[in-house]
XYZ file of C-alpha atoms in Angstrom:
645
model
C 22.686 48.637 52.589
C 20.419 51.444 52.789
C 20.682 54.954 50.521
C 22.982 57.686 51.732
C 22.782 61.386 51.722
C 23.872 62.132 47.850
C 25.194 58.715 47.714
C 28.647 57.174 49.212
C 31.265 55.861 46.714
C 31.324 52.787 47.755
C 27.511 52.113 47.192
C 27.888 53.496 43.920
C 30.960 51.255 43.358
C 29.188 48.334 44.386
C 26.214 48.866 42.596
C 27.975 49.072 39.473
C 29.973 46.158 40.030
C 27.386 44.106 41.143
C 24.536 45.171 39.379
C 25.153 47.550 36.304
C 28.319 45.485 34.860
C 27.016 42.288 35.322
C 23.740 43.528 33.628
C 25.471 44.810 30.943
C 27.485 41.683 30.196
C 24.153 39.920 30.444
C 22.488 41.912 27.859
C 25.393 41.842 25.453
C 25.723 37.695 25.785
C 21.831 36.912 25.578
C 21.106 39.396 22.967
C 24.260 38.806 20.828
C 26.420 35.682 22.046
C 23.876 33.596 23.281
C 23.599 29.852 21.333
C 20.633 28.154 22.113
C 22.326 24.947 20.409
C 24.595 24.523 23.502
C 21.652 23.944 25.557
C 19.532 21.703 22.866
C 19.675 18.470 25.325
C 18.085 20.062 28.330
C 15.207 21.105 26.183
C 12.294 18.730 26.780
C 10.528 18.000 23.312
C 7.290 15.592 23.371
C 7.452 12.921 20.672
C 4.801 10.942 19.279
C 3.561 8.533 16.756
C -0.156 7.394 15.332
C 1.375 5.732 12.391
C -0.375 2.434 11.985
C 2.541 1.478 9.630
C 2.023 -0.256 5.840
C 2.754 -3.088 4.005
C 6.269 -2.983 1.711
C 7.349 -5.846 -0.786
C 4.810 -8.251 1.557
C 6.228 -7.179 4.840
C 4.696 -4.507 7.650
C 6.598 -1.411 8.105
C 6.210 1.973 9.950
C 8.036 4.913 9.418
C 7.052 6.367 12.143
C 8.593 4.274 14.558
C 11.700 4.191 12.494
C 11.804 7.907 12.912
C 11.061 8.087 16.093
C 14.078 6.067 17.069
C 16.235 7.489 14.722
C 15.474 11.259 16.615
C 15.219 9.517 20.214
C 18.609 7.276 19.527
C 20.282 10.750 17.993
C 20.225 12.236 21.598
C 19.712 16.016 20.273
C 17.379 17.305 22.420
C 15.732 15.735 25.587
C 13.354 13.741 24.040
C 9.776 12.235 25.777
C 8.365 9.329 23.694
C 4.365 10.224 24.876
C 0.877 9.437 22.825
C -0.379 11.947 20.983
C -2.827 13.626 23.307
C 0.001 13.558 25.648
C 2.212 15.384 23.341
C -0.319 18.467 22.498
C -1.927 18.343 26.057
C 1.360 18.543 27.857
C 2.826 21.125 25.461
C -0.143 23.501 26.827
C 0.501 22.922 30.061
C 4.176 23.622 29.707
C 5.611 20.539 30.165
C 7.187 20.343 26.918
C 9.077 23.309 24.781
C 7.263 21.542 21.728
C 5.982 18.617 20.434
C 6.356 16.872 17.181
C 3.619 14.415 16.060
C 3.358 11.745 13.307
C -0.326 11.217 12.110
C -1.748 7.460 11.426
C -1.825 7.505 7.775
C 2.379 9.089 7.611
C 3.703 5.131 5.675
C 0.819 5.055 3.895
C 1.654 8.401 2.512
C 5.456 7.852 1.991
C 3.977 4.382 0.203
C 1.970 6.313 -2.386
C 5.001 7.905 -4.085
C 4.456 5.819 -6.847
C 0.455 5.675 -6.641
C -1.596 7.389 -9.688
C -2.123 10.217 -7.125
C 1.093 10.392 -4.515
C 0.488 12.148 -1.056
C 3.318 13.891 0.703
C 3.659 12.374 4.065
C 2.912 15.243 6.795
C 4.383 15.842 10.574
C 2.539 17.624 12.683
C 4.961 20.047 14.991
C 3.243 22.086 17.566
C 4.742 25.516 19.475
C 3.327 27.682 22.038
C 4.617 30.975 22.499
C 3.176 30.351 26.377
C 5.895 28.690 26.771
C 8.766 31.559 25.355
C 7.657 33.712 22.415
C 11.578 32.564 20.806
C 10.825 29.060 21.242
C 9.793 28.740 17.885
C 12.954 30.657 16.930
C 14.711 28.026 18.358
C 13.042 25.178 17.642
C 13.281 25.501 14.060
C 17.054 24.684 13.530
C 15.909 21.824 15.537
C 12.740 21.030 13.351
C 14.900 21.658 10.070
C 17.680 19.092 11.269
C 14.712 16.688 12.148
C 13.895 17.089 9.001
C 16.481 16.572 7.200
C 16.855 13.332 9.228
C 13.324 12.439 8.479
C 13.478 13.135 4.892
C 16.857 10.909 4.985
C 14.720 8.048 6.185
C 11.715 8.393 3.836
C 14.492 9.018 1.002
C 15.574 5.724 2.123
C 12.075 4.512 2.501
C 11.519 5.359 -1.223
C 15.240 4.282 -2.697
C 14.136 0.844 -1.056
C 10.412 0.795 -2.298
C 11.827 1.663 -5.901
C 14.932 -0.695 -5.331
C 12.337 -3.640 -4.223
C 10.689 -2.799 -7.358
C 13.911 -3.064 -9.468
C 14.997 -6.010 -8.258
C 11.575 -7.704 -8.698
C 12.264 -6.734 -11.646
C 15.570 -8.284 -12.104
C 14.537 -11.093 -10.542
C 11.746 -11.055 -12.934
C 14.373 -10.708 -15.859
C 16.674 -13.495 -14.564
C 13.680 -15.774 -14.238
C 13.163 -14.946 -17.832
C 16.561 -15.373 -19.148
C 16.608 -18.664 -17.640
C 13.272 -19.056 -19.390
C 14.974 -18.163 -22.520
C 17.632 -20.966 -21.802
C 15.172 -23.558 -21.890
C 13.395 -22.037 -24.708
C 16.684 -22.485 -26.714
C 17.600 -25.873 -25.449
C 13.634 -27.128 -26.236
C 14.399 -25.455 -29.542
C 17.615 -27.373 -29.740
C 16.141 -30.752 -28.915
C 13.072 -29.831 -31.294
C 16.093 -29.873 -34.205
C 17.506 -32.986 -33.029
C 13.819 -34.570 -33.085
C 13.364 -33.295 -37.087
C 16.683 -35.300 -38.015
C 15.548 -38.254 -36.034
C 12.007 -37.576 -38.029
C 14.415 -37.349 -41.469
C 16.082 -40.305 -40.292
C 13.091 -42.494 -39.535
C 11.708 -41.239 -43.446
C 15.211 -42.765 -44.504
C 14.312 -45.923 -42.651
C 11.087 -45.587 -43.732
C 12.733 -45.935 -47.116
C 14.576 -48.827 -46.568
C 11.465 -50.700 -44.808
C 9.351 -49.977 -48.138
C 12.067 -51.876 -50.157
C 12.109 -54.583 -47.636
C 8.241 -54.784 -47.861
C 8.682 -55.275 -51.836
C 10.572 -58.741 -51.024
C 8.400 -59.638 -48.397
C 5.302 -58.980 -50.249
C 6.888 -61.517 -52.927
C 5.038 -64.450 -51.878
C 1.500 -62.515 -51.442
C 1.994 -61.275 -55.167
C 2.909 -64.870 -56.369
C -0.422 -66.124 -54.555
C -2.682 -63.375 -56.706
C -0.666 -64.754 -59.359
C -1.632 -67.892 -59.180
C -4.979 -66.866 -58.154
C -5.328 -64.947 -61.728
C -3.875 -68.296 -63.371
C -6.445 -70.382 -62.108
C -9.121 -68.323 -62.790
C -7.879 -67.967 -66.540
C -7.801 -71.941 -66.591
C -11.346 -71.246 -65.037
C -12.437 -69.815 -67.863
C -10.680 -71.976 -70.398
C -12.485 -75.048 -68.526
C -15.778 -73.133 -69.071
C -15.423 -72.455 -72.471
C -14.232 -76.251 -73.192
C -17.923 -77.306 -70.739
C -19.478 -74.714 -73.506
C -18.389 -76.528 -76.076
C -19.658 -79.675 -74.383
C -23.106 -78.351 -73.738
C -24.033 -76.862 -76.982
C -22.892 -80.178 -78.723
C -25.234 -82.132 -75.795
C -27.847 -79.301 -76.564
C -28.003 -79.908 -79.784
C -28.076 -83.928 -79.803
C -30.981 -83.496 -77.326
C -32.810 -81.058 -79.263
C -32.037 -83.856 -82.553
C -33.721 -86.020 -80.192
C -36.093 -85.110 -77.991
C -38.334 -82.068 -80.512
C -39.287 -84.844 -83.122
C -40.650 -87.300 -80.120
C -42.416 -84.213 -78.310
C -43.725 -82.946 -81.841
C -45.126 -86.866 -81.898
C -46.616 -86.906 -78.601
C -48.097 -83.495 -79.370
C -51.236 -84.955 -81.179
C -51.889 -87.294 -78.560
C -51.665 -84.382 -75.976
C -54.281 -82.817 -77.520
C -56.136 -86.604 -78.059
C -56.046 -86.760 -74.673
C -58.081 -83.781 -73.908
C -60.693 -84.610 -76.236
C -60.665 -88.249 -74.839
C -61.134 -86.754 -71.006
C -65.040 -86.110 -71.135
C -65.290 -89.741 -72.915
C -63.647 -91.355 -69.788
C -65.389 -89.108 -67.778
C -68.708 -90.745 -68.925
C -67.112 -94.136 -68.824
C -65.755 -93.559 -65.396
C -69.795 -93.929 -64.316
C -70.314 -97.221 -65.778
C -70.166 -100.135 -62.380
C -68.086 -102.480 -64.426
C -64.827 -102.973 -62.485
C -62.804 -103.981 -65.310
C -63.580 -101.079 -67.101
C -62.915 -98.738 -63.992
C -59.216 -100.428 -63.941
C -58.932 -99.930 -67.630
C -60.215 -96.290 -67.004
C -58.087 -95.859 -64.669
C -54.814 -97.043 -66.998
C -55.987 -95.160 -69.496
C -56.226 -91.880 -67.798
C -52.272 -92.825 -66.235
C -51.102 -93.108 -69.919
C -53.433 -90.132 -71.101
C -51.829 -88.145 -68.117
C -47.937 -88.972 -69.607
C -48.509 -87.037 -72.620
C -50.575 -83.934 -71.440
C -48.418 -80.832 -71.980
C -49.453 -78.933 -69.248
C -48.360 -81.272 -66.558
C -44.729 -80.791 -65.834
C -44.508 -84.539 -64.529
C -45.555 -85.832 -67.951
C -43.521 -87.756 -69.954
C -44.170 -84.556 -72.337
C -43.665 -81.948 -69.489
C -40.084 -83.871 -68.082
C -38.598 -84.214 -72.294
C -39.215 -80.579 -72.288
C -37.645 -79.554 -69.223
C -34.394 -81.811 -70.526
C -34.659 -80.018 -73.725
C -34.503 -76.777 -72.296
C -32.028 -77.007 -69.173
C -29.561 -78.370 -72.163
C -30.094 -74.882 -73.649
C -29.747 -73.281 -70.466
C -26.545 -75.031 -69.437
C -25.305 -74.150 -73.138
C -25.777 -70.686 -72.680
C -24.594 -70.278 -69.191
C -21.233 -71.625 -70.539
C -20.967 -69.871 -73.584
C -22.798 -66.843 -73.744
C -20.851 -63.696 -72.046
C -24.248 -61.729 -71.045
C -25.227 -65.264 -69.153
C -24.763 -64.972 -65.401
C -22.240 -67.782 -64.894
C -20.115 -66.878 -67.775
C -20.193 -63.276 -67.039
C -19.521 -64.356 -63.534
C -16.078 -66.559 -64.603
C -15.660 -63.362 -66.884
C -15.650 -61.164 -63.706
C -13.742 -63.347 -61.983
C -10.583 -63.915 -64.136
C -11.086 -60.397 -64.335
C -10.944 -59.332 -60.720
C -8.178 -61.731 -59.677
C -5.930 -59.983 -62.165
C -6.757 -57.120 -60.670
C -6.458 -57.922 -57.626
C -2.927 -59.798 -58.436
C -1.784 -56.481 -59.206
C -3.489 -54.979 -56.834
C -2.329 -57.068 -53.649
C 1.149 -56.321 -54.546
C 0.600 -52.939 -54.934
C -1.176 -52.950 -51.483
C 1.527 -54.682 -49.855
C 4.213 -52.824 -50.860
C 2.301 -49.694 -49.455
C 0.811 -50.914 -46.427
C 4.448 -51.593 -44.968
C 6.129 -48.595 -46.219
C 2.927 -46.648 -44.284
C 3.304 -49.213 -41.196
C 6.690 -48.637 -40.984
C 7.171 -44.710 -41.797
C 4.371 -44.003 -39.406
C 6.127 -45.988 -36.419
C 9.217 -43.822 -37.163
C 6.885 -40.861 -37.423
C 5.411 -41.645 -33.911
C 8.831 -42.019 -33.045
C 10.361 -38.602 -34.064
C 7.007 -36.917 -33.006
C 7.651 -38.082 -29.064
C 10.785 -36.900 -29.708
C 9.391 -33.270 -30.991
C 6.647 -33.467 -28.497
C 9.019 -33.462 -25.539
C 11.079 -30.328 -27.401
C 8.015 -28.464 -28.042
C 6.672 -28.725 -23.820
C 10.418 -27.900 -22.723
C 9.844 -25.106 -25.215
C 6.241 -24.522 -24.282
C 7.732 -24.236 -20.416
C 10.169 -22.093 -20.920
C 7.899 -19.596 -23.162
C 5.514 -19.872 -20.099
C 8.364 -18.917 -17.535
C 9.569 -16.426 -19.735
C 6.399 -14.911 -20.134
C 5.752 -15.301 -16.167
C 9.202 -14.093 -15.312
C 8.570 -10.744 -17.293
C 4.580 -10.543 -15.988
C 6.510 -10.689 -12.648
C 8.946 -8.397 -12.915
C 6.722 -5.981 -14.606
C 4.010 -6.048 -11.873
C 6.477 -5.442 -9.221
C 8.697 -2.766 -10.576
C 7.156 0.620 -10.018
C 4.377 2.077 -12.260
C 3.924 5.847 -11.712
C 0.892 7.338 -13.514
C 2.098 10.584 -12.549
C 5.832 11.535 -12.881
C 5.789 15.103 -12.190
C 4.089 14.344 -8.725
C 5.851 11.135 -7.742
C 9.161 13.804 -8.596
C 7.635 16.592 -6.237
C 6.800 13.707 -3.265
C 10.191 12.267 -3.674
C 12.409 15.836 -3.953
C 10.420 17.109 -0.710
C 9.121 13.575 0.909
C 7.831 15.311 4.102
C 6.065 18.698 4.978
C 6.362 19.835 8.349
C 2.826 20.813 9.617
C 3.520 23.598 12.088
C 0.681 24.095 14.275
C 1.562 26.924 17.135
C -1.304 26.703 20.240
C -1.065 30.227 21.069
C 0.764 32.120 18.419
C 2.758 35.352 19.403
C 3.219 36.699 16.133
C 1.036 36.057 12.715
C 2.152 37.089 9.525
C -0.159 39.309 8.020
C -1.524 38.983 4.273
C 1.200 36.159 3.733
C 4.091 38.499 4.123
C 6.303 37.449 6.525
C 7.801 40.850 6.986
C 4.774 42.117 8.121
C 3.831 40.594 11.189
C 1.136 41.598 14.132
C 0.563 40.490 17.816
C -1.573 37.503 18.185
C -2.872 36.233 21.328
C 0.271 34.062 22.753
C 1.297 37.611 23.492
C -1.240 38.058 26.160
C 0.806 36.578 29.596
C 3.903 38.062 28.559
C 2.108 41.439 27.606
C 0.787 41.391 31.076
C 3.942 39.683 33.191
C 6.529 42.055 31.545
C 4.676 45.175 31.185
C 3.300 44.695 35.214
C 7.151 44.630 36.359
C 8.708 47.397 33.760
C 5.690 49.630 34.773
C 6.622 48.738 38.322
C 10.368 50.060 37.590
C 9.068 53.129 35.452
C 6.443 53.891 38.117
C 8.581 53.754 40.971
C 11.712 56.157 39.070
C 8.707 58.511 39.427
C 6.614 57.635 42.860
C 8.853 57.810 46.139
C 8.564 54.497 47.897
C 6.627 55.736 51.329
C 3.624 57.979 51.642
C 2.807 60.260 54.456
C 3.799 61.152 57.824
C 5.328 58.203 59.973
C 2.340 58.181 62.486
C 1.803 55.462 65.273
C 2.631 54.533 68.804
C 5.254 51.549 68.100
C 8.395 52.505 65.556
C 7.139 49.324 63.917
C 3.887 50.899 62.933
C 5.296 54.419 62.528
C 7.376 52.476 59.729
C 4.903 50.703 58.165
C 2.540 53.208 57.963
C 3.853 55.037 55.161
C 5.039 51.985 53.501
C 2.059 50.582 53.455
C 0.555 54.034 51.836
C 3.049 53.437 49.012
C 2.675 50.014 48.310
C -0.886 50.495 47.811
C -0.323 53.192 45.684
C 2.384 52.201 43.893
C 0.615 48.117 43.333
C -2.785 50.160 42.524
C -0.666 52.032 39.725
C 0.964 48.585 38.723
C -2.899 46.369 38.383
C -4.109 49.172 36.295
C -1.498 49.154 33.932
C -1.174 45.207 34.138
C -4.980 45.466 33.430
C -4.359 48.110 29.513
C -1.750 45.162 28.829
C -3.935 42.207 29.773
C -6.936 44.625 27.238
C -4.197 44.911 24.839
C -3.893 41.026 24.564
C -7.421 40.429 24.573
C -7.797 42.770 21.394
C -5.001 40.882 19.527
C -7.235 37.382 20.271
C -5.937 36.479 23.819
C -9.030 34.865 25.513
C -8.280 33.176 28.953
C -11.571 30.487 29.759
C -12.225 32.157 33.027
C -11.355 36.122 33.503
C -12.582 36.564 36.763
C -9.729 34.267 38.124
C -8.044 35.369 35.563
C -8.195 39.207 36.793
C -7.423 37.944 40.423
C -4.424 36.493 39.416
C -3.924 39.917 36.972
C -4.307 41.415 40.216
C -1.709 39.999 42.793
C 1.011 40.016 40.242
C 0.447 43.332 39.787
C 0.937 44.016 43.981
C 3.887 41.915 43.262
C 5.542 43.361 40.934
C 5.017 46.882 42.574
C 6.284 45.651 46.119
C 9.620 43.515 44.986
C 10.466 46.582 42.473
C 9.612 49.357 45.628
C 11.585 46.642 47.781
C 14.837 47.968 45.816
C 14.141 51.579 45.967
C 13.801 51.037 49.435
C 16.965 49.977 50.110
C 18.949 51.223 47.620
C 17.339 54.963 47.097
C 16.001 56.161 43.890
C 18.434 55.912 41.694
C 20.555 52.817 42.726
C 17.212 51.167 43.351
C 15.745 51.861 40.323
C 19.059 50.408 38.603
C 19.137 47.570 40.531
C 15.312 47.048 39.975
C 15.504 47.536 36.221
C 18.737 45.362 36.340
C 16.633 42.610 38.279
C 14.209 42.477 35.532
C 16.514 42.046 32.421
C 17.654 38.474 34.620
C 14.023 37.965 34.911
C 13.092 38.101 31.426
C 15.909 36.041 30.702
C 15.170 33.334 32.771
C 11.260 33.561 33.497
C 10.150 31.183 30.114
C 8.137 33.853 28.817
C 11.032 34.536 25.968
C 13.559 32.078 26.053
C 12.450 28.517 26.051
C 12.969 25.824 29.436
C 16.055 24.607 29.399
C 17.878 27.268 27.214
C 19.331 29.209 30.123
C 22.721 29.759 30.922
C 23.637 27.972 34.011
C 24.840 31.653 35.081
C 21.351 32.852 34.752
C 19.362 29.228 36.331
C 19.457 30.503 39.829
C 16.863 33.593 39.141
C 14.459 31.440 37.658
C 13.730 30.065 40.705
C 13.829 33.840 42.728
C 12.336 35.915 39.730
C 8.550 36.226 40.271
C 7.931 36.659 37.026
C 8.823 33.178 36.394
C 5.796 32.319 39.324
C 3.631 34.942 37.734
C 3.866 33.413 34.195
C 3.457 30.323 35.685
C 0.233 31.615 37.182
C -1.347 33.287 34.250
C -0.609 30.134 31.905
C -2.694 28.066 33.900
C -4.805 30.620 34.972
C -5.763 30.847 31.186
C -6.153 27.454 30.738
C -8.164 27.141 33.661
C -5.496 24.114 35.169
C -5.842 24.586 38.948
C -3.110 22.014 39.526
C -0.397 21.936 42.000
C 1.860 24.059 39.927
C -0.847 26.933 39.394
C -1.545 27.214 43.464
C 2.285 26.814 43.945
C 2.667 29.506 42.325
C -0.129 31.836 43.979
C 1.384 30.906 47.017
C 5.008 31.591 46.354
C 3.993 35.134 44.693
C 2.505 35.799 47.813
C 5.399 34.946 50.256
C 7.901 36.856 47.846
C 4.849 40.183 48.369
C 5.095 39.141 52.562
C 8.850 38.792 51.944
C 9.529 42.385 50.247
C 7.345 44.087 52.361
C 8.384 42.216 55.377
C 12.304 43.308 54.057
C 11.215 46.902 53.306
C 9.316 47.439 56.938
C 12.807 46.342 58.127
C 14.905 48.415 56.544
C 12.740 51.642 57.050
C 12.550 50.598 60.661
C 16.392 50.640 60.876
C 17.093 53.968 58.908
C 14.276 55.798 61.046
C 15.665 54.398 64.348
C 19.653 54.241 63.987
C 21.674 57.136 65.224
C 23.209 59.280 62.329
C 26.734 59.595 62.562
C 27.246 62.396 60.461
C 27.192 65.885 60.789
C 24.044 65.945 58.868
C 20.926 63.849 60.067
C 19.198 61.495 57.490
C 16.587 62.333 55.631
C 14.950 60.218 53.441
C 14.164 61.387 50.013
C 10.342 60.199 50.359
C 9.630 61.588 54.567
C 6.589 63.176 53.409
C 4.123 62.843 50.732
């Protein structure tokens, strides 16, 4: 449908029922009715986890996994269980609208609550405004439901670390109350083991007077023993009596015969040198009577205790002796029968005493022995169930929680996670902390240059006409194409240098692609695309239609090309231009472009963007080759707005 002279009514009708309204209604439901919410499932969301789990009550856990299956199993969003390199790498080359990671050390953290210094567990969520500058926007509902899920399962983590604790400590408390049990029935028994002990005393008692009959006979014994030895000494003094009266008839008789024999004692030692002279003479009578003489001589010498003399003294004196030993008290026998009538008195009373005693001990001590088993047992029950008290509460005190630090075990457990957001290539930073004040940060660099190449493309064709020059050539083909091709240069020259201030523009706000001389090739050819599909419209549709279906075409790019609204957030009204819109190939380009990723999807791209530049020109030679050739039916020829420079 080519422009008309002034324009027909029905091309105006038709281009604002097919391209104004519908634009219109577009605008109005992204802008103000549009819920990305509806679309959550079809949004694909990388999840991954390095947690390498902990140990809780004696058993492994990780929380990680857990919440990874809770937010897999929830069915939210489409979720991609990846590793972690998988989740940041594939984020940044679009394959993911973000990514959500769980660092090794996350149980260990949610562990610590009760540690002397707690650590908030941390999840690392990453964005990339490469892949829709609202994709943050509208991933953070979905991070702050995750969230809230997560936190429910560390809460839950943490009621069941404390519960384990408290019902350690119960257990702890039960084992001890059982303790206490046997503590009061070992105390019990202990009782029962005194009254046996009292009892055994009474016994004891009753054995002592049973020892005082039995020890009857040992008492009568010591009696009799004492009697005797009284008679002992009654028989001594009656020998005493006896001796002195045989002492002194001896001494009657025997100290006038040795006073007698005393002279001739001392005869006889005058006599000895006599005999000793006489003893020389040969005479053998004499020496016989010598000899007699000296044996008679020898009876009465007083020094020779075999004398007659030395024998009547010894019988006079052992009568004194015997005298005195029976009658005199300091003597050693009388003292000794003394001693002895003495000592079995004594030991008369004595033995009974000793007896009586010696039972009562034997047998009080066997009852003794008796109730001490008896207390013995009590006392270990008792000792055991002190010792299982004292374990039970040693227990239960070790495993119920011990926070050195209240105020930040309180602060862990009344925000248990922290959401670590990490955006790749930031659109937007806030500036000096105040998130009203916000400035343009390198993300902004491929949709800086993508949307400001295509609206410069509409704004520069509302002002350029879409052919240059005189038709000139020998064919009608070339005579067409001619000026076309004058235009397109123009008009794509016009388009690269303003694609190029919006590329410089990112580059001052921090956009740095690795390679910029590819990167300015591909800055290049979306430029000559965007300025040949926008001229394709004013083309065929004149200036104003064209330029309001070219401006209409690129509000259903932008809401469909990724480079605002996440992948899979689209209305399925608006799905079908993603895969017609070049922008959505030249975004495509520039992302990897900046990445320096020459993989299939970057040269799919190149090659697409330059079939849709063949296409539009090969649509807009066409079209001028039909309106310069076709007969004009009415009274007025046609004459294009742009037939000359």
């Amino acid at each position: 449908m080519l422009r008309t002279r002034g324009g027909s009514t029905p091309a105006r009708v038709l281009i604002v029922l097919f391209l104004v309204v519908p634009t219109l209604v577009s605008a109005v439901y992204m802008w103000i009715m549009w819920d990305p919410e509806l679309y959550l499932k079809q949004i694909p969301v990388a999840v991954a986890s390095d947690d390498v789990g902990g140990i809780s009550d004696g058993k492994a856990q990780n929380m990680g996994t857990e919440i990874l299956d809770t937010l897999v199993s929830g069915g939210e969003l489409q979720f991609h269980r990846v590793s972690s390199d998988e989740a940041v790498r594939g984020l940044r080359e679009s394959r993911y609208a973000f990514s959500v990671v769980i660092p090794a050390d996350f149980t260990r953290s949610v562990l610590s609550v009760t540690d002397p210094v707690p650590q908030r567990a941390r999840i690392a969520v990453y964005y990339n405004d490469f892949n829709g500058t609202l994709g943050p926007a509208v991933a953070n509902g979905v991070v702050a439901d995750a969230q809230n899920q997560i936190a429910a399962t560390i809460g839950r983590g943490y009621a069941s670390q404390i519960l384990i604790g408290v019902n350690s400590l119960g257990s702890g408390i039960g084992d001890a109350a059982r303790g206490a049990t046997q503590l009061a029935q070992g105390t019990a028994q202990l009782a029962d083991g005194s009254g046996q002990l009292s009892t055994g005393l009474d016994e004891a008692a009753t054995g002592a007077t049973q020892l005082v009959a039995g020890t009857g006979e040992l008492h009568a014994g010591t009696v009799q023993l004492a009697d005797g030895a009284h008679e002992l000494v009654t028989g001594t003094d009656q020998l005493g009596t006896g001796a002195t009266q045989i002492r002194d008839g001896v001494d009657q008789i025997i100290t006038p015969l040795l006073d007698a024999l005393q002279p001739a004692g001392q005869f006889s030692t005058q006599l000895n040198p006599l005999l000793d002279e006489l003893s020389r003479n040969a005479d053998p009578e004499l020496a016989v009577a010598i000899t007699e003489l000296e044996g008679l001589i020898g009876q009465v010498h007083p020094g020779d205790p075999n004398s007659l003399v030395g024998q009547l003294t010894q019988l006079r004196d052992g009568t004194k002796e015997l005298a005195r030993q029976l009658t005199d008290p300091k003597a050693e026998y009388r003292a000794g029968v003394l001693a002895l009538a003495d000592g079995a008195t004594q030991l008369r009373d004595g033995a009974g005493q000793l007896g009586t005693g010696a039972t009562e001990l034997s047998t009080g001590l066997r009852q003794l022995s008796d109730g001490g088993k008896e207390l013995r047992a009590g006392v270990t029950l008792l000792d055991d169930g002190a010792t299982q008290l004292d374990t039970g509460l040693r227990d239960g005190a070790a495993a119920a929680p011990h926070i050195t630090d209240p105020a930040a075990s309180a602060d862990v457990i009344a925000q248990p996670v922290t959401m670590d957001i990490r955006n790749q290539e930031p659109s937007q930073v806030v500036r000096g902390g105040d998130r009203s004040q916000k400035e343009i940060s390198r993300g902004a660099g491929p949709v800086l240059v993508v949307m400001g190449a295509f609206l410069a493309a509409v704004v520069l064709w509302m002002l350029l006409r879409p052919w240059r020059g005189p038709a000139t050539g020998r064919t009608p083909w070339r005579r067409a194409a001619a000026p076309l091709l004058r235009g397109s240069v123009v008009g794509a020259a016009g388009v690269i240098v303003l694609a190029a201030l919006a590329a410089a523009y990112g580059s001052s706000a921090g956009w740095s692609p690795q390679h910029w001389p590819v990167m300015a090739v591909v800055i290049a050819l979306v430029g000559g695309v965007a300025a040949v599909t926008t001229q394709a419209f004013i083309v065929l549709f004149g200036r104003v239609a064209g330029s309001i279906a070219a401006f209409s075409f690129y509000m259903f790019q932008i809401f469909t090309f990724g480079g605002v609204f996440p992948a899979g957030t689209t209305p399925p009204a608006f799905r079908p231009f993603e895969d017609i819109a070049p922008m959505t190939f030249a975004r495509r380009a520039i992302i990897r472009a900046d990445i320096a990723l020459y993989d299939t999807m970057f040269w799919t791209s190149i090659a697409v963007l330059l079939v849709m530049l063949a296409a539009a020109f090969g649509i807009m030679l066409a079209a001028r080759h039909f309106a310069t050739t076709r007969p004009d039916p009415a009274p007025e020829p046609l004459r294009p707005a742009a037939s000359s420079a």
